[in-house]
Short mmCIF file of C-alpha atoms in Angstrom, two decimals:
data_model
loop_
_atom_site.label_atom_id
_atom_site.label_comp_id
_atom_site.label_asym_id
_atom_site.label_seq_id
_atom_site.Cartn_x
_atom_site.Cartn_y
_atom_site.Cartn_z
CA ALA A 23 15.70 32.73 -1.66
CA THR A 24 12.77 32.71 0.77
CA LYS A 25 14.08 35.79 2.59
CA ILE A 26 14.47 37.67 -0.71
CA LEU A 27 10.93 36.78 -1.81
CA THR A 28 9.50 37.77 1.57
CA SER A 29 11.33 41.09 1.44
CA MET A 30 10.15 41.73 -2.14
CA ALA A 31 6.55 40.91 -1.18
CA LYS A 32 6.66 43.36 1.73
CA ARG A 33 8.00 46.12 -0.53
CA LEU A 34 5.37 45.43 -3.18
CA ARG A 35 2.61 45.67 -0.61
CA SER A 36 4.01 49.02 0.57
CA LYS A 37 4.46 50.10 -3.10
CA GLN A 38 8.17 50.75 -2.68
CA SER A 39 10.56 50.09 -5.51
CA VAL A 40 11.99 46.62 -5.59
CA ASP A 41 15.50 45.75 -6.68
CA VAL A 42 15.48 42.35 -8.32
CA PRO A 43 18.70 40.50 -7.67
CA ALA A 44 20.76 39.47 -10.69
CA LYS A 45 19.72 36.12 -12.13
CA ARG A 46 21.85 33.17 -11.31
CA PRO A 47 21.65 29.80 -12.98
CA ALA A 48 18.82 27.82 -11.47
CA THR A 49 19.83 24.68 -9.68
CA PHE A 50 17.59 22.01 -8.35
CA VAL A 51 18.75 19.65 -5.69
CA ALA A 52 16.34 16.84 -5.03
CA LYS A 53 16.23 16.10 -1.36
CA LYS A 54 16.37 12.47 -0.50
CA PRO A 55 13.40 11.48 1.63
CA ALA A 56 14.35 10.65 5.17
CA ALA A 57 14.95 6.94 5.61
CA ARG A 58 12.28 5.33 7.69
CA GLU A 59 11.60 1.84 8.78
CA PRO A 60 9.10 0.09 6.52
CA GLU A 61 5.79 -0.46 8.23
CA LEU A 62 5.35 -4.02 9.32
CA LEU A 63 2.55 -5.45 7.23
CA PRO A 64 0.65 -8.58 8.10
CA SER A 65 1.95 -11.72 6.40
CA ALA A 66 0.25 -12.62 3.15
CA LEU A 67 -0.74 -16.10 2.08
CA VAL A 68 -0.67 -16.76 -1.64
CA LEU A 69 -2.82 -19.61 -2.91
CA ASN A 70 -1.12 -21.32 -5.82
CA LEU A 71 -1.80 -24.48 -7.79
CA CYS A 72 1.11 -26.92 -8.06
CA ARG A 73 0.55 -27.07 -11.82
CA ARG A 74 1.10 -23.29 -12.15
CA PRO A 75 4.66 -22.53 -10.95
CA ASP A 76 4.75 -19.70 -13.52
CA ARG A 77 2.07 -17.84 -11.59
CA TRP A 78 3.96 -18.34 -8.32
CA ASP A 79 7.12 -16.92 -9.90
CA GLU A 80 5.16 -13.90 -11.17
CA VAL A 81 3.52 -13.22 -7.80
CA GLN A 82 6.82 -13.55 -5.92
CA GLY A 83 8.41 -10.98 -8.21
CA ARG A 84 5.62 -8.49 -7.58
CA LEU A 85 5.37 -9.03 -3.84
CA ARG A 86 9.12 -8.67 -3.32
CA GLN A 87 8.75 -5.07 -4.50
CA VAL A 88 6.56 -4.24 -1.48
CA PRO A 89 8.80 -3.13 1.41
CA GLY A 90 8.07 -4.91 4.67
CA LEU A 91 5.71 -7.50 3.18
CA ARG A 92 6.19 -11.09 4.23
CA PHE A 93 4.45 -13.79 2.24
CA GLU A 94 4.30 -17.52 1.82
CA ARG A 95 2.82 -19.98 -0.62
CA LEU A 96 -0.13 -22.15 0.33
CA GLU A 97 -0.84 -25.02 -2.04
CA ALA A 98 -4.28 -24.62 -3.54
CA VAL A 99 -6.64 -27.55 -3.94
CA ASP A 100 -7.01 -28.33 -7.62
CA GLY A 101 -10.69 -29.00 -8.19
CA SER A 102 -10.03 -30.31 -11.69
CA THR A 103 -7.86 -33.17 -10.41
CA GLU A 104 -8.99 -33.75 -6.80
CA VAL A 105 -12.32 -34.50 -5.18
CA ILE A 106 -13.25 -31.83 -2.64
CA GLY A 107 -15.49 -33.27 0.06
CA ASP A 108 -18.73 -31.60 1.13
CA GLY A 109 -17.33 -31.16 4.66
CA THR A 110 -14.65 -28.81 3.30
CA VAL A 111 -17.00 -26.47 1.45
CA THR A 112 -19.42 -24.22 3.29
CA THR A 113 -23.06 -24.27 2.33
CA SER A 114 -24.03 -20.97 3.95
CA TRP A 115 -22.84 -17.38 4.26
CA SER A 116 -23.39 -14.83 7.00
CA THR A 117 -22.70 -11.21 6.10
CA ALA A 118 -23.08 -10.24 9.77
CA ASN A 119 -20.46 -12.81 10.86
CA ASN A 120 -18.13 -11.68 8.08
CA TRP A 121 -18.56 -8.03 9.16
CA ARG A 122 -17.70 -8.95 12.78
CA TYR A 123 -14.63 -10.88 11.63
CA VAL A 124 -13.32 -8.13 9.33
CA THR A 125 -13.84 -5.31 11.82
CA LYS A 126 -12.08 -7.33 14.55
CA VAL A 127 -9.13 -8.61 12.52
CA PHE A 128 -8.54 -5.50 10.41
CA GLU A 129 -8.77 -2.90 13.21
CA GLY A 130 -12.19 -1.52 12.43
CA GLY A 131 -12.33 -2.55 8.78
CA GLU A 132 -12.25 0.98 7.30
CA GLN A 133 -9.45 0.04 4.89
CA CYS A 134 -11.58 -2.89 3.69
CA GLY A 135 -14.63 -0.70 3.12
CA TYR A 136 -16.39 -1.67 6.34
CA THR A 137 -17.74 1.04 8.61
CA GLU A 138 -19.54 1.09 11.93
CA LYS A 139 -23.21 0.10 11.85
#
Protein backbone atom coordinates (compact mmCIF):
# COMPACT_ATOMS: atom_id res chain seq x y z
CA ALA A 1 0.00 0.00 0.00
CA THR A 2 2.87 2.38 0.80
CA LYS A 3 4.49 1.78 -2.59
CA ILE A 4 1.19 2.48 -4.38
CA LEU A 5 0.66 5.72 -2.45
CA THR A 6 4.23 6.85 -3.09
CA SER A 7 3.85 6.13 -6.79
CA MET A 8 0.51 7.98 -6.92
CA ALA A 9 2.01 10.98 -5.11
CA LYS A 10 4.90 11.16 -7.58
CA ARG A 11 2.49 11.07 -10.53
CA LEU A 12 0.28 13.75 -9.00
CA ARG A 13 3.26 16.02 -8.51
CA SER A 14 4.23 15.52 -12.16
CA LYS A 15 0.55 15.99 -13.20
CA GLN A 16 0.39 12.62 -14.92
CA SER A 17 -2.79 10.61 -14.91
CA VAL A 18 -3.13 8.24 -12.02
CA ASP A 19 -4.77 4.84 -12.19
CA VAL A 20 -6.42 4.10 -8.88
CA PRO A 21 -6.31 0.41 -8.09
CA ALA A 22 -9.63 -1.37 -7.60
CA LYS A 23 -10.92 -1.17 -4.06
CA ARG A 24 -10.49 -4.18 -1.90
CA PRO A 25 -12.15 -4.74 1.43
CA ALA A 26 -10.23 -2.90 4.11
CA THR A 27 -8.66 -5.06 6.74
CA PHE A 28 -7.03 -3.96 9.91
CA VAL A 29 -4.61 -6.17 11.72
CA ALA A 30 -3.61 -4.83 15.10
CA LYS A 31 0.02 -5.51 15.70
CA LYS A 32 0.81 -6.86 19.10
CA PRO A 33 3.37 -4.69 20.85
CA ALA A 34 6.70 -6.37 21.23
CA ALA A 35 6.99 -8.11 24.57
CA ARG A 36 9.45 -6.40 26.83
CA GLU A 37 10.60 -6.96 30.32
CA PRO A 38 8.73 -4.79 32.81
CA GLU A 39 10.93 -2.10 34.25
CA LEU A 40 12.04 -2.91 37.74
CA LEU A 41 10.40 -0.38 40.01
CA PRO A 42 11.52 0.34 43.54
CA SER A 43 9.61 -1.56 46.21
CA ALA A 44 6.65 0.28 47.69
CA LEU A 45 5.71 0.33 51.34
CA VAL A 46 2.02 0.64 52.09
CA LEU A 47 1.07 2.01 55.48
CA ASN A 48 -2.09 0.35 56.72
CA LEU A 49 -3.97 0.35 60.00
CA CYS A 50 -4.72 -3.08 61.48
CA ARG A 51 -8.34 -2.02 61.93
CA ARG A 52 -8.72 -1.35 58.17
CA PRO A 53 -8.09 -4.67 56.34
CA ASP A 54 -10.61 -3.51 53.71
CA ARG A 55 -8.25 -0.73 52.65
CA TRP A 56 -5.32 -3.16 52.46
CA ASP A 57 -7.36 -5.47 50.22
CA GLU A 58 -8.28 -2.53 47.97
CA VAL A 59 -4.68 -1.30 47.68
CA GLN A 60 -3.35 -4.80 46.96
CA GLY A 61 -5.84 -5.18 44.11
CA ARG A 62 -4.74 -1.90 42.54
CA LEU A 63 -1.01 -2.40 42.99
CA ARG A 64 -1.09 -5.91 41.52
CA GLN A 65 -2.15 -4.30 38.24
CA VAL A 66 1.19 -2.45 37.98
CA PRO A 67 3.70 -4.68 36.15
CA GLY A 68 7.01 -5.03 37.96
CA LEU A 69 5.88 -3.35 41.18
CA ARG A 70 6.80 -5.04 44.43
CA PHE A 71 5.08 -3.90 47.59
CA GLU A 72 4.65 -4.80 51.21
CA ARG A 73 2.43 -3.76 54.09
CA LEU A 74 3.81 -1.78 57.00
CA GLU A 75 1.55 -1.60 60.03
CA ALA A 76 0.62 1.98 60.72
CA VAL A 77 0.56 3.39 64.23
CA ASP A 78 -3.02 4.08 65.22
CA GLY A 79 -3.02 7.44 66.97
CA SER A 80 -6.59 6.95 68.15
CA THR A 81 -5.70 3.86 70.19
CA GLU A 82 -1.96 4.20 70.95
CA VAL A 83 0.14 6.86 72.59
CA ILE A 84 2.83 8.15 70.23
CA GLY A 85 5.84 9.42 72.17
CA ASP A 86 7.43 12.79 71.50
CA GLY A 87 10.70 11.06 70.54
CA THR A 88 8.96 9.45 67.55
CA VAL A 89 7.53 12.65 66.08
CA THR A 90 9.76 15.32 64.58
CA THR A 91 9.38 18.88 65.75
CA SER A 92 11.17 20.53 62.83
CA TRP A 93 11.34 20.43 59.03
CA SER A 94 14.15 21.29 56.67
CA THR A 95 13.20 21.86 53.04
CA ALA A 96 16.89 21.94 52.10
CA ASN A 97 17.53 18.54 53.73
CA ASN A 98 14.43 17.11 52.06
CA TRP A 99 15.61 18.44 48.67
CA ARG A 100 19.03 16.79 49.16
CA TYR A 101 17.39 13.50 50.13
CA VAL A 102 14.95 13.44 47.21
CA THR A 103 17.52 14.39 44.58
CA LYS A 104 19.92 11.71 45.89
CA VAL A 105 17.43 8.86 46.31
CA PHE A 106 15.29 9.56 43.24
CA GLU A 107 18.12 10.12 40.72
CA GLY A 108 17.91 13.88 40.44
CA GLY A 109 14.31 14.26 41.61
CA GLU A 110 12.88 15.47 38.27
CA GLN A 111 10.04 12.92 38.42
CA CYS A 112 9.16 14.23 41.89
CA GLY A 113 9.10 17.85 40.72
CA TYR A 114 12.55 18.73 42.05
CA THR A 115 15.04 20.45 39.79
CA GLU A 116 18.60 21.66 40.16
CA LYS A 117 19.09 24.82 42.19
